[in-house]
Amino acid sequence: EAGVAQSPRYKIIEKRQSVAFWCNPISGHATLYWYQQILGQGPKLLIQFQNNGVVDDSQLPKDRFSAERLKGVDSTLKIQPAKLEDSAVYLCASSTSSGSPTDTQYFGPGTRLTVL
Amino acid sequence: AQSVTQLGSHVSVSEGALVLLRCNYSSSVPPYLFWYVQYPNQGLQLLLKYTSAATLVKGINGFEAEFKKSETSFHLTKPSAHMSDAAEYFCAVRRNTGGFKTIFGAGTRLFVKA
């Protein structure tokens, strides 16, 4: 079974530029998550999708971050414009559904963003 | 609000020694608890999860964790450390925000000395 795919793996941009990350979840997984992991911290949920609807985006900085999941499969996370404090690893994860609190989340390798 | 606290940002053990990584949770209701491992430049991988079926939970790679309600703890252990266990470990709790949001601890980096 193929895992969660993310691209690019690394990205370096200057502040105020825009950047986009792509995620392809495991086939058949209805729920998709985007996390931000700042160096030395645990991952923080940015947004959670159930199919192509948003379940939780309470910690997404909506003035600069946006995410979409068209057709309930792939997802894109965008930052526009980027700030220095956005430097982090952006992790995508997927699970079969959000119906059970013990659903296993499967994580991709992440995209390491450096903002200069 | 539910949260987890991991005691010790770094833990160092010798190969073959006991591994003990500490996690305490705060929750007003029975929690759903998880341990994840993250190897360098990789995503997180689930080690084990507490589902209330048993207080002692066995996971992959010889790890286990015991849920102790009286101590609000869910410490991770492994009897004998291996060099390949060197990684970052995250304790996490899941809370219901309409979609069961996962809250991660700050992580504990495990070093294994030869």
PDB file of C-alpha atoms in Angstrom:
ATOM      1  CA  GLU A   1       0.000   0.000   0.000  1.00  0.00           C
ATOM      2  CA  ALA A   2       1.437   3.355  -0.993  1.00  0.00           C
ATOM      3  CA  GLY A   3       1.876   5.855   1.813  1.00  0.00           C
ATOM      4  CA  VAL A   4       1.036   9.532   2.039  1.00  0.00           C
ATOM      5  CA  ALA A   5       2.960  11.463  -0.600  1.00  0.00           C
ATOM      6  CA  GLN A   6       4.074  15.059  -0.202  1.00  0.00           C
ATOM      7  CA  SER A   7       5.959  17.459  -2.429  1.00  0.00           C
ATOM      8  CA  PRO A   8       8.219  19.241  -2.491  1.00  0.00           C
ATOM      9  CA  ARG A   9      10.377  17.818   0.297  1.00  0.00           C
ATOM     10  CA  TYR A  10      12.285  21.052   0.790  1.00  0.00           C
ATOM     11  CA  LYS A  11      11.536  24.663  -0.076  1.00  0.00           C
ATOM     12  CA  ILE A  12      13.464  27.856   0.572  1.00  0.00           C
ATOM     13  CA  ILE A  13      11.789  31.194  -0.063  1.00  0.00           C
ATOM     14  CA  GLU A  14      12.154  34.784   0.976  1.00  0.00           C
ATOM     15  CA  LYS A  15       9.657  36.487   3.255  1.00  0.00           C
ATOM     16  CA  ARG A  16       6.599  37.899   1.553  1.00  0.00           C
ATOM     17  CA  GLN A  17       6.829  35.298  -1.217  1.00  0.00           C
ATOM     18  CA  SER A  18       4.177  32.656  -1.800  1.00  0.00           C
ATOM     19  CA  VAL A  19       4.533  28.901  -1.521  1.00  0.00           C
ATOM     20  CA  ALA A  20       2.337  25.863  -2.036  1.00  0.00           C
ATOM     21  CA  PHE A  21       2.574  22.323  -0.750  1.00  0.00           C
ATOM     22  CA  TRP A  22       0.877  19.283  -2.188  1.00  0.00           C
ATOM     23  CA  CYS A  23      -0.363  16.121  -0.495  1.00  0.00           C
ATOM     24  CA  ASN A  24      -1.730  12.882  -1.889  1.00  0.00           C
ATOM     25  CA  PRO A  25      -3.280  10.759   0.875  1.00  0.00           C
ATOM     26  CA  ILE A  26      -3.552   7.005   1.031  1.00  0.00           C
ATOM     27  CA  SER A  27      -6.153   5.771  -1.420  1.00  0.00           C
ATOM     28  CA  GLY A  28      -9.581   5.564   0.145  1.00  0.00           C
ATOM     29  CA  HIS A  29      -8.792   7.682   3.184  1.00  0.00           C
ATOM     30  CA  ALA A  30     -11.593  10.143   3.765  1.00  0.00           C
ATOM     31  CA  THR A  31      -9.863  12.332   6.321  1.00  0.00           C
ATOM     32  CA  LEU A  32      -6.855  14.509   5.575  1.00  0.00           C
ATOM     33  CA  TYR A  33      -4.867  16.634   8.009  1.00  0.00           C
ATOM     34  CA  TRP A  34      -2.259  19.364   7.646  1.00  0.00           C
ATOM     35  CA  TYR A  35       0.081  19.930  10.575  1.00  0.00           C
ATOM     36  CA  GLN A  36       2.766  22.528  11.206  1.00  0.00           C
ATOM     37  CA  GLN A  37       5.805  21.313  13.144  1.00  0.00           C
ATOM     38  CA  ILE A  38       8.136  24.052  14.307  1.00  0.00           C
ATOM     39  CA  LEU A  39      11.635  22.963  15.306  1.00  0.00           C
ATOM     40  CA  GLY A  40      11.653  21.585  18.832  1.00  0.00           C
ATOM     41  CA  GLN A  41       7.864  21.306  19.083  1.00  0.00           C
ATOM     42  CA  GLY A  42       5.202  18.734  18.434  1.00  0.00           C
ATOM     43  CA  PRO A  43       2.995  18.974  15.359  1.00  0.00           C
ATOM     44  CA  LYS A  44       0.104  21.435  15.525  1.00  0.00           C
ATOM     45  CA  LEU A  45      -3.048  20.834  13.534  1.00  0.00           C
ATOM     46  CA  LEU A  46      -3.718  23.527  10.951  1.00  0.00           C
ATOM     47  CA  ILE A  47      -6.709  22.072   9.141  1.00  0.00           C
ATOM     48  CA  GLN A  48      -8.665  18.831   8.931  1.00  0.00           C
ATOM     49  CA  PHE A  49     -10.784  17.752   5.976  1.00  0.00           C
ATOM     50  CA  GLN A  50     -13.458  15.080   5.874  1.00  0.00           C
ATOM     51  CA  ASN A  51     -13.719  14.260   2.172  1.00  0.00           C
ATOM     52  CA  ASN A  52     -13.681  17.775   0.671  1.00  0.00           C
ATOM     53  CA  GLY A  53     -15.309  19.533   3.630  1.00  0.00           C
ATOM     54  CA  VAL A  54     -13.476  21.322   6.437  1.00  0.00           C
ATOM     55  CA  VAL A  55     -13.938  19.785   9.902  1.00  0.00           C
ATOM     56  CA  ASP A  56     -11.533  21.976  11.884  1.00  0.00           C
ATOM     57  CA  ASP A  57      -9.514  24.993  10.783  1.00  0.00           C
ATOM     58  CA  SER A  58      -9.497  26.834  14.084  1.00  0.00           C
ATOM     59  CA  GLN A  59      -5.693  27.126  14.171  1.00  0.00           C
ATOM     60  CA  LEU A  60      -5.180  28.042  10.530  1.00  0.00           C
ATOM     61  CA  PRO A  61      -3.945  31.661  10.144  1.00  0.00           C
ATOM     62  CA  LYS A  62      -6.542  32.483   7.552  1.00  0.00           C
ATOM     63  CA  ASP A  63      -5.080  35.852   6.672  1.00  0.00           C
ATOM     64  CA  ARG A  64      -2.151  34.115   4.996  1.00  0.00           C
ATOM     65  CA  PHE A  65      -2.803  30.369   4.903  1.00  0.00           C
ATOM     66  CA  SER A  66      -5.320  28.606   2.723  1.00  0.00           C
ATOM     67  CA  ALA A  67      -6.001  24.972   1.946  1.00  0.00           C
ATOM     68  CA  GLU A  68      -8.251  23.086  -0.360  1.00  0.00           C
ATOM     69  CA  ARG A  69      -9.094  19.504  -1.078  1.00  0.00           C
ATOM     70  CA  LEU A  70     -10.814  19.339  -4.399  1.00  0.00           C
ATOM     71  CA  LYS A  71     -12.704  16.131  -5.213  1.00  0.00           C
ATOM     72  CA  GLY A  72     -11.902  14.813  -1.734  1.00  0.00           C
ATOM     73  CA  VAL A  73      -8.518  13.377  -2.690  1.00  0.00           C
ATOM     74  CA  ASP A  74      -5.393  15.528  -3.134  1.00  0.00           C
ATOM     75  CA  SER A  75      -4.882  18.646  -1.086  1.00  0.00           C
ATOM     76  CA  THR A  76      -2.886  21.841  -1.421  1.00  0.00           C
ATOM     77  CA  LEU A  77      -1.754  24.127   1.393  1.00  0.00           C
ATOM     78  CA  LYS A  78      -0.726  27.657   0.439  1.00  0.00           C
ATOM     79  CA  ILE A  79       1.009  30.445   2.307  1.00  0.00           C
ATOM     80  CA  GLN A  80       0.760  33.955   0.931  1.00  0.00           C
ATOM     81  CA  PRO A  81       2.704  35.990   1.940  1.00  0.00           C
ATOM     82  CA  ALA A  82       5.184  33.990   3.991  1.00  0.00           C
ATOM     83  CA  LYS A  83       6.700  35.262   7.223  1.00  0.00           C
ATOM     84  CA  LEU A  84       9.894  34.230   8.959  1.00  0.00           C
ATOM     85  CA  GLU A  85       7.902  32.438  11.665  1.00  0.00           C
ATOM     86  CA  ASP A  86       6.376  30.145   9.034  1.00  0.00           C
ATOM     87  CA  SER A  87       9.660  28.240   8.840  1.00  0.00           C
ATOM     88  CA  ALA A  88       8.678  24.724   9.844  1.00  0.00           C
ATOM     89  CA  VAL A  89       7.977  21.243   8.573  1.00  0.00           C
ATOM     90  CA  TYR A  90       4.498  20.875   7.119  1.00  0.00           C
ATOM     91  CA  LEU A  91       3.139  17.396   7.600  1.00  0.00           C
ATOM     92  CA  CYS A  92       0.209  15.849   5.824  1.00  0.00           C
ATOM     93  CA  ALA A  93      -1.614  12.872   7.304  1.00  0.00           C
ATOM     94  CA  SER A  94      -4.632  10.815   6.386  1.00  0.00           C
ATOM     95  CA  SER A  95      -6.976   8.345   8.058  1.00  0.00           C
ATOM     96  CA  THR A  96      -9.918   6.248   7.004  1.00  0.00           C
ATOM     97  CA  SER A  97     -12.502   8.441   8.732  1.00  0.00           C
ATOM     98  CA  SER A  98     -13.040  10.790  11.637  1.00  0.00           C
ATOM     99  CA  GLY A  99     -15.793   8.696  13.124  1.00  0.00           C
ATOM    100  CA  SER A 100     -13.589   6.958  15.686  1.00  0.00           C
ATOM    101  CA  PRO A 101     -11.245   8.720  18.115  1.00  0.00           C
ATOM    102  CA  THR A 102      -8.780   5.866  17.742  1.00  0.00           C
ATOM    103  CA  ASP A 103      -8.431   6.080  13.969  1.00  0.00           C
ATOM    104  CA  THR A 104      -4.795   5.675  12.978  1.00  0.00           C
ATOM    105  CA  GLN A 105      -3.291   8.665  11.212  1.00  0.00           C
ATOM    106  CA  TYR A 106      -0.678   7.926   8.572  1.00  0.00           C
ATOM    107  CA  PHE A 107       1.861  10.672   8.031  1.00  0.00           C
ATOM    108  CA  GLY A 108       3.772  11.738   4.969  1.00  0.00           C
ATOM    109  CA  PRO A 109       7.478  12.656   5.119  1.00  0.00           C
ATOM    110  CA  GLY A 110       6.735  16.373   5.325  1.00  0.00           C
ATOM    111  CA  THR A 111       7.870  19.503   3.515  1.00  0.00           C
ATOM    112  CA  ARG A 112      10.599  21.500   5.218  1.00  0.00           C
ATOM    113  CA  LEU A 113      10.030  25.214   4.593  1.00  0.00           C
ATOM    114  CA  THR A 114      12.715  27.783   5.268  1.00  0.00           C
ATOM    115  CA  VAL A 115      11.740  31.443   5.035  1.00  0.00           C
ATOM    116  CA  LEU A 116      14.672  33.857   4.743  1.00  0.00           C
TER     117      LEU A 116
ATOM    118  CA  ALA B   1      -8.734  21.549  27.679  1.00  0.00           C
ATOM    119  CA  GLN B   2      -6.970  18.296  27.095  1.00  0.00           C
ATOM    120  CA  SER B   3      -3.204  18.366  26.775  1.00  0.00           C
ATOM    121  CA  VAL B   4      -0.112  16.252  27.314  1.00  0.00           C
ATOM    122  CA  THR B   5       3.193  17.014  29.024  1.00  0.00           C
ATOM    123  CA  GLN B   6       6.330  15.103  28.182  1.00  0.00           C
ATOM    124  CA  LEU B   7       8.916  15.203  30.934  1.00  0.00           C
ATOM    125  CA  GLY B   8      12.411  15.603  29.557  1.00  0.00           C
ATOM    126  CA  SER B   9      13.171  16.960  26.119  1.00  0.00           C
ATOM    127  CA  HIS B  10      16.169  14.626  25.873  1.00  0.00           C
ATOM    128  CA  VAL B  11      16.762  11.151  27.283  1.00  0.00           C
ATOM    129  CA  SER B  12      20.009   9.211  26.888  1.00  0.00           C
ATOM    130  CA  VAL B  13      20.365   5.494  27.567  1.00  0.00           C
ATOM    131  CA  SER B  14      22.960   2.848  26.859  1.00  0.00           C
ATOM    132  CA  GLU B  15      22.262   0.105  24.379  1.00  0.00           C
ATOM    133  CA  GLY B  16      20.518  -2.738  26.181  1.00  0.00           C
ATOM    134  CA  ALA B  17      19.245  -0.524  28.995  1.00  0.00           C
ATOM    135  CA  LEU B  18      15.627   0.198  29.893  1.00  0.00           C
ATOM    136  CA  VAL B  19      13.929   2.991  27.975  1.00  0.00           C
ATOM    137  CA  LEU B  20      11.429   5.117  29.915  1.00  0.00           C
ATOM    138  CA  LEU B  21       9.789   8.126  28.304  1.00  0.00           C
ATOM    139  CA  ARG B  22       7.316  10.000  30.455  1.00  0.00           C
ATOM    140  CA  CYS B  23       3.972  11.445  29.466  1.00  0.00           C
ATOM    141  CA  ASN B  24       1.275  12.961  31.659  1.00  0.00           C
ATOM    142  CA  TYR B  25      -2.098  14.029  30.385  1.00  0.00           C
ATOM    143  CA  SER B  26      -4.764  16.392  31.575  1.00  0.00           C
ATOM    144  CA  SER B  27      -8.271  15.406  30.773  1.00  0.00           C
ATOM    145  CA  SER B  28     -11.656  15.748  32.372  1.00  0.00           C
ATOM    146  CA  VAL B  29     -12.952  12.703  30.538  1.00  0.00           C
ATOM    147  CA  PRO B  30     -11.346   9.346  29.656  1.00  0.00           C
ATOM    148  CA  PRO B  31      -8.681  10.216  27.128  1.00  0.00           C
ATOM    149  CA  TYR B  32      -7.559   8.646  23.919  1.00  0.00           C
ATOM    150  CA  LEU B  33      -3.763   8.469  24.109  1.00  0.00           C
ATOM    151  CA  PHE B  34      -1.089   7.732  21.546  1.00  0.00           C
ATOM    152  CA  TRP B  35       2.665   7.434  21.185  1.00  0.00           C
ATOM    153  CA  TYR B  36       4.335   8.278  17.882  1.00  0.00           C
ATOM    154  CA  VAL B  37       7.952   7.976  16.753  1.00  0.00           C
ATOM    155  CA  GLN B  38       9.666  10.271  14.269  1.00  0.00           C
ATOM    156  CA  TYR B  39      12.956   9.348  12.636  1.00  0.00           C
ATOM    157  CA  PRO B  40      15.095  12.111  11.088  1.00  0.00           C
ATOM    158  CA  ASN B  41      13.554  13.633   7.965  1.00  0.00           C
ATOM    159  CA  GLN B  42      10.525  11.383   8.168  1.00  0.00           C
ATOM    160  CA  GLY B  43       6.915  11.721   9.168  1.00  0.00           C
ATOM    161  CA  LEU B  44       5.429  10.350  12.363  1.00  0.00           C
ATOM    162  CA  GLN B  45       4.670   6.675  12.793  1.00  0.00           C
ATOM    163  CA  LEU B  46       2.199   5.292  15.309  1.00  0.00           C
ATOM    164  CA  LEU B  47       3.836   3.149  18.005  1.00  0.00           C
ATOM    165  CA  LEU B  48       0.749   2.339  20.052  1.00  0.00           C
ATOM    166  CA  LYS B  49      -2.578   3.695  21.232  1.00  0.00           C
ATOM    167  CA  TYR B  50      -4.752   3.422  24.323  1.00  0.00           C
ATOM    168  CA  THR B  51      -8.331   2.524  23.504  1.00  0.00           C
ATOM    169  CA  SER B  52      -9.585   1.683  27.026  1.00  0.00           C
ATOM    170  CA  ALA B  53      -9.612  -2.042  26.248  1.00  0.00           C
ATOM    171  CA  ALA B  54      -6.544  -2.715  28.417  1.00  0.00           C
ATOM    172  CA  THR B  55      -4.345  -0.526  30.591  1.00  0.00           C
ATOM    173  CA  LEU B  56      -1.125  -2.119  29.323  1.00  0.00           C
ATOM    174  CA  VAL B  57      -0.761  -1.478  25.630  1.00  0.00           C
ATOM    175  CA  LYS B  58       1.779  -3.236  23.466  1.00  0.00           C
ATOM    176  CA  GLY B  59       3.054  -1.591  20.327  1.00  0.00           C
ATOM    177  CA  ILE B  60       5.540  -2.092  17.571  1.00  0.00           C
ATOM    178  CA  ASN B  61       9.294  -2.557  17.959  1.00  0.00           C
ATOM    179  CA  GLY B  62       8.980  -3.932  21.502  1.00  0.00           C
ATOM    180  CA  PHE B  63       7.520  -0.770  23.026  1.00  0.00           C
ATOM    181  CA  GLU B  64       4.661  -0.739  25.496  1.00  0.00           C
ATOM    182  CA  ALA B  65       2.855   1.841  27.599  1.00  0.00           C
ATOM    183  CA  GLU B  66       0.735   1.630  30.710  1.00  0.00           C
ATOM    184  CA  PHE B  67      -2.294   3.826  31.298  1.00  0.00           C
ATOM    185  CA  LYS B  68      -2.501   4.873  34.954  1.00  0.00           C
ATOM    186  CA  LYS B  69      -5.589   6.903  35.656  1.00  0.00           C
ATOM    187  CA  SER B  70      -4.614   7.636  39.273  1.00  0.00           C
ATOM    188  CA  GLU B  71      -1.367   9.214  38.080  1.00  0.00           C
ATOM    189  CA  THR B  72      -2.772  10.624  34.803  1.00  0.00           C
ATOM    190  CA  SER B  73       0.212   9.046  33.096  1.00  0.00           C
ATOM    191  CA  PHE B  74       0.915   7.069  29.949  1.00  0.00           C
ATOM    192  CA  HIS B  75       4.643   6.376  30.077  1.00  0.00           C
ATOM    193  CA  LEU B  76       6.389   4.556  27.227  1.00  0.00           C
ATOM    194  CA  THR B  77       8.853   1.784  27.998  1.00  0.00           C
ATOM    195  CA  LYS B  78      11.068  -0.738  26.278  1.00  0.00           C
ATOM    196  CA  PRO B  79      13.069  -3.306  28.254  1.00  0.00           C
ATOM    197  CA  SER B  80      16.214  -3.152  26.140  1.00  0.00           C
ATOM    198  CA  ALA B  81      17.233  -0.203  23.972  1.00  0.00           C
ATOM    199  CA  HIS B  82      18.633  -0.725  20.507  1.00  0.00           C
ATOM    200  CA  MET B  83      20.643   1.746  18.484  1.00  0.00           C
ATOM    201  CA  SER B  84      17.810   1.900  15.961  1.00  0.00           C
ATOM    202  CA  ASP B  85      15.487   3.294  18.662  1.00  0.00           C
ATOM    203  CA  ALA B  86      17.246   6.653  18.519  1.00  0.00           C
ATOM    204  CA  ALA B  87      14.531   9.059  17.384  1.00  0.00           C
ATOM    205  CA  GLU B  88      12.038  11.647  18.591  1.00  0.00           C
ATOM    206  CA  TYR B  89       9.004  10.358  20.460  1.00  0.00           C
ATOM    207  CA  PHE B  90       5.703  12.189  20.796  1.00  0.00           C
ATOM    208  CA  CYS B  91       2.880  11.545  23.199  1.00  0.00           C
ATOM    209  CA  ALA B  92      -0.520  12.706  21.985  1.00  0.00           C
ATOM    210  CA  VAL B  93      -4.101  12.963  23.186  1.00  0.00           C
ATOM    211  CA  ARG B  94      -7.189  13.146  21.056  1.00  0.00           C
ATOM    212  CA  ARG B  95     -10.079  15.401  21.977  1.00  0.00           C
ATOM    213  CA  ASN B  96     -13.470  15.818  20.428  1.00  0.00           C
ATOM    214  CA  THR B  97     -13.829  19.089  18.557  1.00  0.00           C
ATOM    215  CA  GLY B  98     -16.287  17.612  16.122  1.00  0.00           C
ATOM    216  CA  GLY B  99     -13.576  15.652  14.393  1.00  0.00           C
ATOM    217  CA  PHE B 100     -11.297  14.353  17.158  1.00  0.00           C
ATOM    218  CA  LYS B 101      -8.381  16.746  17.099  1.00  0.00           C
ATOM    219  CA  THR B 102      -4.964  15.384  18.076  1.00  0.00           C
ATOM    220  CA  ILE B 103      -2.860  17.405  20.511  1.00  0.00           C
ATOM    221  CA  PHE B 104       0.827  16.495  20.568  1.00  0.00           C
ATOM    222  CA  GLY B 105       3.355  16.911  23.332  1.00  0.00           C
ATOM    223  CA  ALA B 106       6.613  18.738  22.695  1.00  0.00           C
ATOM    224  CA  GLY B 107       8.487  15.498  22.130  1.00  0.00           C
ATOM    225  CA  THR B 108      11.393  13.655  23.742  1.00  0.00           C
ATOM    226  CA  ARG B 109      14.522  12.917  21.795  1.00  0.00           C
ATOM    227  CA  LEU B 110      15.996   9.524  22.673  1.00  0.00           C
ATOM    228  CA  PHE B 111      19.733   8.996  22.337  1.00  0.00           C
ATOM    229  CA  VAL B 112      21.156   5.479  22.514  1.00  0.00           C
ATOM    230  CA  LYS B 113      24.833   5.082  23.405  1.00  0.00           C
ATOM    231  CA  ALA B 114      26.855   2.099  22.256  1.00  0.00           C
TER     232      ALA B 114
END
